[in-house]
Short mmCIF file of C-alpha atoms in Angstrom, two decimals:
data_model
loop_
_atom_site.label_atom_id
_atom_site.label_comp_id
_atom_site.label_asym_id
_atom_site.label_seq_id
_atom_site.Cartn_x
_atom_site.Cartn_y
_atom_site.Cartn_z
CA UNK A 1 89.75 142.13 88.99
CA UNK A 2 92.79 140.56 87.39
CA UNK A 3 92.32 136.95 88.53
CA UNK A 4 90.34 134.31 86.70
CA UNK A 5 89.82 131.14 88.66
CA UNK A 6 87.93 127.90 88.99
CA UNK A 7 87.91 125.10 91.55
CA UNK A 8 86.08 121.84 92.11
CA UNK A 9 86.16 118.69 94.24
CA UNK A 10 84.81 115.43 92.89
CA UNK A 11 84.26 112.16 94.67
CA UNK A 12 86.47 109.25 93.64
CA UNK A 13 85.02 106.04 92.23
CA UNK A 14 86.19 103.97 95.20
CA UNK A 15 84.41 106.35 97.54
CA UNK A 16 81.25 106.14 95.41
CA UNK A 17 81.41 102.36 95.68
CA UNK A 18 81.69 102.55 99.44
CA UNK A 19 79.13 105.39 99.63
CA UNK A 20 81.55 107.64 101.46
CA UNK A 21 81.21 111.39 101.40
CA UNK A 22 83.65 113.39 99.33
CA UNK A 23 86.51 114.12 101.72
CA UNK A 24 88.11 116.79 99.54
CA UNK A 25 87.20 120.45 99.74
CA UNK A 26 88.41 123.70 98.23
CA UNK A 27 87.78 127.36 99.08
CA UNK A 28 89.06 130.14 96.81
CA UNK A 29 88.45 133.86 96.76
CA UNK A 30 89.61 137.16 95.31
CA UNK A 31 89.58 140.12 97.71
CA UNK A 32 90.19 143.83 97.16
CA UNK A 33 91.99 145.36 100.10
CA UNK A 34 93.76 148.69 100.43
CA UNK A 35 93.70 149.07 96.67
CA UNK A 36 95.37 145.69 96.27
CA UNK A 37 93.93 142.59 94.78
CA UNK A 38 94.58 139.38 96.69
CA UNK A 39 93.80 135.91 95.44
CA UNK A 40 93.88 133.01 97.86
CA UNK A 41 92.89 129.36 97.85
CA UNK A 42 92.75 126.55 100.43
CA UNK A 43 92.40 122.84 99.73
CA UNK A 44 92.01 120.01 102.25
CA UNK A 45 91.86 116.25 101.71
CA UNK A 46 90.35 114.10 104.45
CA UNK A 47 92.12 110.83 105.27
CA UNK A 48 90.35 107.73 103.99
CA UNK A 49 91.14 106.00 107.28
CA UNK A 50 89.58 108.69 109.49
CA UNK A 51 85.85 108.33 110.20
CA UNK A 52 85.09 112.04 110.42
CA UNK A 53 87.60 113.30 107.89
CA UNK A 54 85.01 115.02 105.67
CA UNK A 55 84.19 117.17 108.72
CA UNK A 56 87.93 117.53 109.39
CA UNK A 57 88.61 118.87 105.89
CA UNK A 58 85.70 121.34 106.19
CA UNK A 59 86.75 122.61 109.61
CA UNK A 60 90.34 122.93 108.40
CA UNK A 61 89.66 124.69 105.12
CA UNK A 62 87.02 127.10 106.47
CA UNK A 63 89.06 127.67 109.63
CA UNK A 64 92.19 128.60 107.69
CA UNK A 65 90.18 130.59 105.13
CA UNK A 66 88.54 132.61 107.89
CA UNK A 67 91.93 133.37 109.46
CA UNK A 68 93.41 134.43 106.12
CA UNK A 69 90.48 136.71 105.34
CA UNK A 70 90.71 138.42 108.72
CA UNK A 71 94.48 138.67 108.64
CA UNK A 72 94.41 140.27 105.19
CA UNK A 73 91.76 142.77 106.26
CA UNK A 74 93.69 143.69 109.38
CA UNK A 75 96.91 144.15 107.40
CA UNK A 76 95.29 145.83 104.39
CA UNK A 77 96.34 143.08 102.05
CA UNK A 78 100.07 143.35 102.75
CA UNK A 79 101.01 139.82 101.62
CA UNK A 80 104.70 140.70 102.00
CA UNK A 81 104.13 140.83 105.79
CA UNK A 82 103.16 137.15 105.93
CA UNK A 83 106.00 135.14 107.46
CA UNK A 84 106.20 131.55 108.64
CA UNK A 85 104.89 132.43 112.10
CA UNK A 86 101.75 133.89 110.56
CA UNK A 87 101.12 130.67 108.62
CA UNK A 88 101.78 128.64 111.78
CA UNK A 89 99.17 130.73 113.58
CA UNK A 90 96.58 130.00 110.84
CA UNK A 91 97.34 126.27 111.02
CA UNK A 92 97.32 126.23 114.83
CA UNK A 93 93.90 127.88 114.86
CA UNK A 94 92.54 125.12 112.62
CA UNK A 95 94.22 122.48 114.79
CA UNK A 96 92.59 123.95 117.90
CA UNK A 97 89.21 123.91 116.17
CA UNK A 98 89.73 120.24 115.29
CA UNK A 99 90.67 119.43 118.90
CA UNK A 100 87.55 121.15 120.27
CA UNK A 101 85.19 119.48 117.82
CA UNK A 102 86.73 116.07 118.55
CA UNK A 103 86.33 116.69 122.30
CA UNK A 104 82.73 117.82 121.94
CA UNK A 105 81.93 114.65 119.96
CA UNK A 106 83.98 112.48 122.36
CA UNK A 107 86.26 111.35 119.57
CA UNK A 108 89.98 111.26 118.87
CA UNK A 109 91.38 114.22 116.92
CA UNK A 110 92.90 111.76 114.44
CA UNK A 111 89.35 110.83 113.40
CA UNK A 112 89.33 114.25 111.70
CA UNK A 113 92.68 113.79 109.91
CA UNK A 114 93.23 115.69 106.68
CA UNK A 115 95.98 117.29 104.63
CA UNK A 116 95.93 121.02 103.93
CA UNK A 117 97.44 123.21 101.24
CA UNK A 118 96.99 126.85 100.41
CA UNK A 119 98.33 129.89 98.63
CA UNK A 120 97.90 133.63 99.17
CA UNK A 121 98.85 135.88 96.24
CA UNK A 122 99.32 139.64 96.41
CA UNK A 123 100.14 141.80 93.39
CA UNK A 124 103.84 140.91 93.67
CA UNK A 125 104.44 138.39 96.45
CA UNK A 126 102.85 135.08 97.24
CA UNK A 127 103.03 132.58 100.11
CA UNK A 128 102.28 128.89 99.66
CA UNK A 129 101.97 126.31 102.43
CA UNK A 130 101.21 122.63 102.72
CA UNK A 131 101.05 119.72 105.17
CA UNK A 132 101.06 116.24 103.63
CA UNK A 133 100.45 115.27 100.03
CA UNK A 134 98.80 117.07 97.15
CA UNK A 135 100.75 119.76 95.30
CA UNK A 136 100.89 123.45 94.46
CA UNK A 137 102.05 124.17 90.92
CA UNK A 138 103.03 127.56 89.52
CA UNK A 139 104.14 128.92 86.17
CA UNK A 140 106.67 131.64 86.90
CA UNK A 141 107.25 132.48 83.27
CA UNK A 142 104.83 131.68 80.49
CA UNK A 143 105.89 128.13 79.75
CA UNK A 144 107.70 126.70 82.71
CA UNK A 145 105.77 124.93 85.46
CA UNK A 146 107.25 124.16 88.84
CA UNK A 147 105.91 122.49 91.94
CA UNK A 148 106.08 125.13 94.67
CA UNK A 149 105.06 122.50 97.23
CA UNK A 150 105.79 118.88 96.41
CA UNK A 151 103.74 116.11 98.08
CA UNK A 152 105.29 114.92 101.33
CA UNK A 153 104.51 111.26 101.85
CA UNK A 154 106.95 109.95 104.39
CA UNK A 155 108.80 106.82 103.39
CA UNK A 156 105.90 104.83 101.97
CA UNK A 157 103.56 105.34 99.03
CA UNK A 158 100.48 104.84 101.19
CA UNK A 159 101.49 107.12 104.06
CA UNK A 160 101.34 110.90 104.48
CA UNK A 161 101.21 113.62 107.13
CA UNK A 162 98.06 115.22 108.47
CA UNK A 163 97.23 118.49 110.21
CA UNK A 164 96.04 116.39 113.17
CA UNK A 165 99.45 114.73 113.67
CA UNK A 166 101.14 115.77 116.91
CA UNK A 167 104.23 116.80 114.91
CA UNK A 168 102.27 118.34 112.02
CA UNK A 169 104.16 121.64 112.18
CA UNK A 170 107.44 119.78 111.52
CA UNK A 171 105.94 118.81 108.16
CA UNK A 172 104.55 122.24 107.33
CA UNK A 173 106.09 123.51 104.10
CA UNK A 174 106.01 127.30 103.72
CA UNK A 175 107.31 128.84 100.48
CA UNK A 176 107.68 132.48 99.51
CA UNK A 177 107.60 133.30 95.81
CA UNK A 178 106.86 135.97 93.26
CA UNK A 179 103.18 135.88 92.41
CA UNK A 180 102.84 133.48 89.47
CA UNK A 181 100.72 134.18 86.40
CA UNK A 182 99.26 130.71 86.54
CA UNK A 183 98.85 128.45 89.51
CA UNK A 184 97.14 125.23 90.51
CA UNK A 185 96.41 123.38 93.74
CA UNK A 186 95.53 119.71 93.69
CA UNK A 187 94.95 116.78 96.04
CA UNK A 188 96.75 113.47 95.78
CA UNK A 189 94.01 111.95 93.61
CA UNK A 190 95.60 113.85 90.70
CA UNK A 191 99.26 113.12 91.48
CA UNK A 192 99.66 110.51 88.79
CA UNK A 193 98.11 112.68 86.10
CA UNK A 194 99.82 115.95 86.89
CA UNK A 195 103.22 115.12 88.35
CA UNK A 196 106.19 113.09 87.23
CA UNK A 197 107.66 111.49 90.32
CA UNK A 198 110.85 110.00 88.87
CA UNK A 199 112.05 113.45 87.78
CA UNK A 200 110.14 115.35 90.48
CA UNK A 201 108.67 117.61 87.83
CA UNK A 202 105.30 118.88 86.63
CA UNK A 203 103.52 117.29 83.66
CA UNK A 204 102.76 120.50 81.77
CA UNK A 205 100.39 119.01 79.15
CA UNK A 206 97.94 118.22 81.94
CA UNK A 207 97.60 121.91 82.80
CA UNK A 208 98.15 123.82 79.58
CA UNK A 209 94.80 123.25 77.83
CA UNK A 210 92.91 124.12 81.00
CA UNK A 211 94.93 127.29 81.66
CA UNK A 212 94.46 128.33 78.03
CA UNK A 213 90.70 127.89 78.29
CA UNK A 214 90.60 129.76 81.61
CA UNK A 215 92.50 132.68 80.04
CA UNK A 216 89.63 133.23 77.62
CA UNK A 217 87.07 133.51 80.44
CA UNK A 218 85.92 136.77 81.93
CA UNK A 219 87.50 137.80 85.19
CA UNK A 220 86.60 136.38 88.58
CA UNK A 221 85.27 132.94 89.50
CA UNK A 222 84.02 131.02 86.49
CA UNK A 223 80.72 129.20 87.14
CA UNK A 224 80.71 127.90 83.59
CA UNK A 225 84.13 126.28 83.81
CA UNK A 226 83.39 124.88 87.27
CA UNK A 227 80.86 122.49 85.75
CA UNK A 228 83.27 121.60 82.96
CA UNK A 229 86.03 121.00 85.48
CA UNK A 230 83.73 118.72 87.50
CA UNK A 231 82.84 116.78 84.35
CA UNK A 232 86.52 116.45 83.51
CA UNK A 233 87.48 115.30 87.01
CA UNK A 234 84.72 112.67 86.85
CA UNK A 235 85.53 111.57 83.29
CA UNK A 236 86.61 108.10 82.29
CA UNK A 237 90.20 109.00 81.37
CA UNK A 238 90.69 110.50 84.84
CA UNK A 239 88.88 107.71 86.68
CA UNK A 240 91.00 105.10 84.94
CA UNK A 241 94.06 106.61 86.54
CA UNK A 242 92.73 107.20 90.04
CA UNK A 243 89.88 105.99 92.23
CA UNK A 244 90.47 108.62 94.91
CA UNK A 245 88.66 111.91 95.56
CA UNK A 246 90.24 114.71 93.53
CA UNK A 247 90.32 118.46 93.79
CA UNK A 248 91.73 120.97 91.38
CA UNK A 249 91.93 124.75 91.72
CA UNK A 250 93.25 126.70 88.72
CA UNK A 251 93.92 130.42 88.65
CA UNK A 252 95.41 132.75 86.05
CA UNK A 253 96.35 136.40 86.44
CA UNK A 254 95.42 138.59 83.52
CA UNK A 255 98.41 140.60 82.37
CA UNK B 1 135.53 87.02 73.52
CA UNK B 2 135.37 90.19 71.43
CA UNK B 3 135.23 93.50 73.17
CA UNK B 4 131.60 93.89 72.15
CA UNK B 5 130.45 90.80 73.97
CA UNK B 6 128.26 91.77 76.84
CA UNK B 7 128.42 90.07 80.14
CA UNK B 8 124.72 89.49 80.82
CA UNK B 9 125.22 90.17 84.50
CA UNK B 10 126.54 93.63 83.78
CA UNK B 11 124.05 94.98 81.28
CA UNK B 12 122.87 98.11 83.04
CA UNK B 13 119.44 98.23 81.44
CA UNK B 14 116.51 95.93 80.85
CA UNK B 15 116.40 94.54 84.34
CA UNK B 16 114.14 96.90 86.22
CA UNK B 17 112.09 98.83 83.69
CA UNK B 18 111.26 101.60 86.13
CA UNK B 19 110.77 103.98 83.20
CA UNK B 20 108.25 101.70 81.50
CA UNK B 21 106.54 100.84 84.77
CA UNK B 22 106.85 103.71 87.27
CA UNK B 23 104.11 102.26 89.55
CA UNK B 24 104.96 102.24 93.25
CA UNK B 25 106.42 98.91 94.34
CA UNK B 26 105.50 96.58 97.17
CA UNK B 27 108.50 94.33 97.87
CA UNK B 28 107.94 90.93 99.49
CA UNK B 29 110.77 88.67 100.67
CA UNK B 30 109.85 85.04 101.25
CA UNK B 31 112.22 83.34 103.70
CA UNK B 32 111.61 79.67 103.05
CA UNK B 33 112.85 76.74 105.10
CA UNK B 34 113.94 73.91 102.80
CA UNK B 35 115.86 71.95 105.43
CA UNK B 36 115.79 68.14 105.46
CA UNK B 37 112.72 67.97 107.70
CA UNK B 38 110.61 69.60 104.95
CA UNK B 39 111.18 66.57 102.68
CA UNK B 40 108.22 64.89 101.00
CA UNK B 41 104.73 66.36 101.14
CA UNK B 42 105.63 69.61 102.96
CA UNK B 43 108.11 70.81 100.31
CA UNK B 44 105.76 69.65 97.51
CA UNK B 45 102.91 71.68 98.99
CA UNK B 46 105.19 74.67 99.51
CA UNK B 47 106.24 74.52 95.83
CA UNK B 48 102.59 74.33 94.77
CA UNK B 49 101.87 77.31 97.02
CA UNK B 50 104.49 79.40 95.21
CA UNK B 51 102.82 78.66 91.86
CA UNK B 52 99.49 79.75 93.36
CA UNK B 53 101.13 82.94 94.64
CA UNK B 54 102.35 83.88 91.16
CA UNK B 55 98.96 83.09 89.57
CA UNK B 56 97.02 85.10 92.14
CA UNK B 57 99.24 88.15 91.72
CA UNK B 58 99.07 87.91 87.93
CA UNK B 59 95.27 87.95 88.16
CA UNK B 60 95.26 91.42 89.71
CA UNK B 61 96.24 94.20 87.29
CA UNK B 62 97.58 96.57 89.90
CA UNK B 63 99.36 93.93 92.01
CA UNK B 64 100.98 92.53 88.86
CA UNK B 65 102.64 95.90 88.31
CA UNK B 66 103.48 96.61 91.94
CA UNK B 67 104.25 93.50 93.98
CA UNK B 68 107.85 92.32 93.71
CA UNK B 69 108.84 88.87 94.97
CA UNK B 70 112.23 87.80 96.25
CA UNK B 71 112.96 84.32 97.64
CA UNK B 72 115.67 83.38 100.11
CA UNK B 73 115.87 79.70 101.07
CA UNK B 74 117.71 78.01 103.91
CA UNK B 75 119.76 75.93 104.31
CA UNK B 76 122.18 76.70 103.24
CA UNK B 77 121.19 80.35 102.80
CA UNK B 78 120.60 80.91 99.10
CA UNK B 79 119.02 83.76 97.17
CA UNK B 80 116.70 82.01 94.70
CA UNK B 81 115.78 85.28 93.05
CA UNK B 82 115.90 88.99 93.80
CA UNK B 83 112.88 91.24 93.34
CA UNK B 84 110.70 90.25 90.39
CA UNK B 85 107.19 91.20 89.30
CA UNK B 86 104.77 88.25 89.08
CA UNK B 87 105.14 87.87 85.30
CA UNK B 88 108.95 87.77 85.60
CA UNK B 89 108.88 85.29 88.47
CA UNK B 90 109.36 81.59 87.81
CA UNK B 91 108.40 79.69 90.96
CA UNK B 92 111.37 77.48 91.88
CA UNK B 93 110.99 73.76 92.57
CA UNK B 94 112.66 73.52 95.94
CA UNK B 95 114.16 70.31 97.25
CA UNK B 96 114.66 69.61 100.93
CA UNK B 97 118.08 69.11 102.47
CA UNK B 98 120.51 70.66 104.91
CA UNK B 99 120.13 72.34 108.27
CA UNK B 100 118.23 75.48 109.31
CA UNK B 101 120.42 78.64 109.34
CA UNK B 102 117.37 80.84 109.92
CA UNK B 103 119.26 83.72 111.54
CA UNK B 104 121.52 84.19 108.52
CA UNK B 105 118.54 83.91 106.16
CA UNK B 106 116.64 86.65 108.01
CA UNK B 107 119.68 88.95 107.91
CA UNK B 108 120.07 88.22 104.19
CA UNK B 109 116.41 89.12 103.60
CA UNK B 110 116.74 92.40 105.50
CA UNK B 111 119.90 93.27 103.52
CA UNK B 112 118.09 92.59 100.24
CA UNK B 113 115.26 94.91 101.28
CA UNK B 114 117.61 97.72 102.23
CA UNK B 115 119.41 97.46 98.89
CA UNK B 116 116.09 97.40 97.04
CA UNK B 117 114.87 100.54 98.81
CA UNK B 118 118.07 102.33 97.72
CA UNK B 119 117.38 101.32 94.12
CA UNK B 120 113.80 102.60 94.35
CA UNK B 121 114.99 105.91 95.77
CA UNK B 122 117.70 106.28 93.12
CA UNK B 123 115.06 105.77 90.44
CA UNK B 124 112.39 107.98 91.99
CA UNK B 125 110.07 105.02 92.54
CA UNK B 126 107.80 105.24 95.57
CA UNK B 127 107.13 102.09 97.54
CA UNK B 128 105.04 100.48 100.22
CA UNK B 129 106.26 99.10 103.52
CA UNK B 130 108.05 95.85 102.60
CA UNK B 131 107.07 92.43 103.89
CA UNK B 132 109.35 89.69 105.18
CA UNK B 133 107.52 86.39 105.32
CA UNK B 134 109.23 83.52 107.15
CA UNK B 135 107.95 79.98 106.72
CA UNK B 136 109.63 77.22 108.73
CA UNK B 137 108.99 73.81 110.22
CA UNK B 138 111.99 73.91 112.51
CA UNK B 139 114.13 76.15 114.61
CA UNK B 140 117.37 77.96 113.88
CA UNK B 141 120.55 75.88 113.86
CA UNK B 142 122.67 79.05 113.78
CA UNK B 143 123.04 82.09 116.04
CA UNK B 144 119.66 83.80 115.62
CA UNK B 145 119.78 86.50 118.32
CA UNK B 146 121.31 89.13 116.01
CA UNK B 147 118.59 88.51 113.44
CA UNK B 148 115.93 88.77 116.14
CA UNK B 149 117.32 92.16 117.17
CA UNK B 150 117.28 93.29 113.54
CA UNK B 151 113.65 92.20 113.21
CA UNK B 152 112.63 94.05 116.36
CA UNK B 153 114.52 97.20 115.36
CA UNK B 154 113.15 97.09 111.81
CA UNK B 155 109.59 96.65 113.04
CA UNK B 156 110.02 99.49 115.53
CA UNK B 157 111.33 101.80 112.80
CA UNK B 158 108.53 100.60 110.50
CA UNK B 159 111.24 99.62 108.00
CA UNK B 160 109.31 96.43 107.17
CA UNK B 161 106.66 94.06 108.50
CA UNK B 162 107.87 90.65 109.62
CA UNK B 163 105.45 87.72 109.51
CA UNK B 164 106.13 84.19 110.69
CA UNK B 165 104.35 80.97 109.73
CA UNK B 166 105.15 77.91 111.83
CA UNK B 167 104.66 74.57 110.11
CA UNK B 168 104.10 71.31 112.04
CA UNK B 169 106.65 70.98 114.84
CA UNK B 170 108.41 74.30 114.39
CA UNK B 171 110.28 75.64 117.42
CA UNK B 172 107.57 78.04 118.48
CA UNK B 173 109.45 79.25 121.58
CA UNK B 174 112.30 80.65 119.49
CA UNK B 175 109.98 81.92 116.73
CA UNK B 176 108.04 83.84 119.39
CA UNK B 177 111.26 85.58 120.36
CA UNK B 178 112.19 86.46 116.78
CA UNK B 179 108.74 87.84 115.93
CA UNK B 180 107.48 91.07 117.50
CA UNK B 181 104.65 90.86 120.07
CA UNK B 182 102.06 92.46 117.76
CA UNK B 183 102.85 90.01 114.95
CA UNK B 184 103.27 86.65 116.69
CA UNK B 185 103.79 83.49 114.61
CA UNK B 186 100.74 81.86 113.04
CA UNK B 187 100.58 78.08 113.05
CA UNK B 188 99.77 76.54 109.67
CA UNK B 189 96.86 74.08 109.66
CA UNK B 190 98.24 70.82 108.32
CA UNK B 191 99.97 71.58 105.03
CA UNK B 192 97.60 74.28 103.80
CA UNK B 193 100.24 76.17 101.85
CA UNK B 194 97.89 77.04 99.00
CA UNK B 195 95.34 78.88 101.18
CA UNK B 196 98.28 80.55 102.90
CA UNK B 197 99.60 81.94 99.60
CA UNK B 198 96.11 82.97 98.45
CA UNK B 199 95.82 84.93 101.72
CA UNK B 200 99.31 86.40 101.25
CA UNK B 201 98.55 87.54 97.71
CA UNK B 202 95.22 89.06 98.83
CA UNK B 203 97.01 90.86 101.65
CA UNK B 204 99.78 92.33 99.52
CA UNK B 205 97.17 93.23 96.87
CA UNK B 206 95.28 95.20 99.49
CA UNK B 207 98.47 96.97 100.58
CA UNK B 208 99.70 97.66 97.05
CA UNK B 209 96.35 99.23 96.10
CA UNK B 210 96.07 101.50 99.12
CA UNK B 211 96.24 105.30 99.09
CA UNK B 212 97.58 107.63 101.79
CA UNK B 213 95.40 107.54 104.86
CA UNK B 214 93.79 104.22 103.98
CA UNK B 215 93.66 101.57 106.67
CA UNK B 216 94.59 98.22 105.20
CA UNK B 217 92.68 95.54 107.08
CA UNK B 218 94.11 92.08 106.54
CA UNK B 219 91.69 89.20 106.91
CA UNK B 220 92.31 87.11 110.00
CA UNK B 221 93.82 83.78 108.88
CA UNK B 222 92.98 82.09 112.19
CA UNK B 223 89.32 81.46 111.43
CA UNK B 224 87.62 78.08 110.74
CA UNK B 225 88.05 78.74 106.99
CA UNK B 226 91.51 80.25 107.30
CA UNK B 227 94.90 78.62 106.95
CA UNK B 228 96.08 79.23 110.51
CA UNK B 229 95.28 77.39 113.73
CA UNK B 230 93.11 79.53 115.98
#
């Protein structure tokens, strides 16, 4: 296995105060298919305004993850065959699942509102997608970080787009890129620490120490660093900058 | 004047400090009636309310960095100040005189907001939905229908939120037509300007501290303890 990765979701301080569940979730996995190694990750952030959004983010992330896993198996890990229609099909499946659960609970689908972001990386090609805020960051050469998907907020700072919106697919970003050596997915709770909005750029010092530490781990999912990542995400310096739930997935590809 | 003398109006830096304070902004335009009928206690209470507004915003760390206040008075229509953070804002001492060109004042306020949004965008500053807050004890003495259309279009496009406070014998029939149906004018109890501005600062604090997906619930001012007539 060439990927080393870690991911964690931690409840924000404002949600602790209001005894809400953590509405963030992340799923990441490394699969071996047809002699190819595929790394993929999905992150979802439930809307604070939606009563059932922690369910919404679970249904969305597991729904999309399940689709990706099956698609990859059926296509023997050919990431280069993923086009925008394939991503739309994954998203639509999750939307349908959200509609059926809302109907079965006699609720509105917007009660399950969440954002979603994900990346699928083959040996050479990768596909990233996102609806709403949060960001996907990649280092294409060793030192330069770029946001593959930038948060989409609409006009106002306190608005965003959700997978449950009727026009969600209009706000679906799909990006095709060369598989990066380092990548990160985050929810909006970490925007202010990791991104520089005035210049629309990535704040590299936020990521570098963590990527460097991850490089020294053994391959695969790091249990050890997961706890350290959780501690970091719940630390005072982070909580002073944000009171929201926060999720971070980090992955590096051994050369 | 030597060629090195700066014209203070033209210095291109030092006015906005977006680099030092990149927090998202919540712009608020107060459209204040200072026509002759406001003379005496009403204008005195309004002035005191503005001081309270500044103090309340200063007391909240996040709001102090995010809420920007602009004041347009009428009549005649006059921009007292463009968008200032609470610590930059010196509450004016308004005096009452003149007529009530409310339509022109509303249009002026909307123009100010549009220009401010362009500045935010040019500087990469995110922002919250702006507020226009009209306080009047009269009715327009100018052609107000254009302003009413602008208010309705702006509300429909979610370009801003338009609130109206009617004081004493304000022309409620016309104010009802300017305001949108889901944000009808509130009638101020007596001259309770201070509670009104405490409520306003609490409301914009709640908005300026909200994250995507949050529902901002404003407290209802029309309660026995509130500033508005039920």
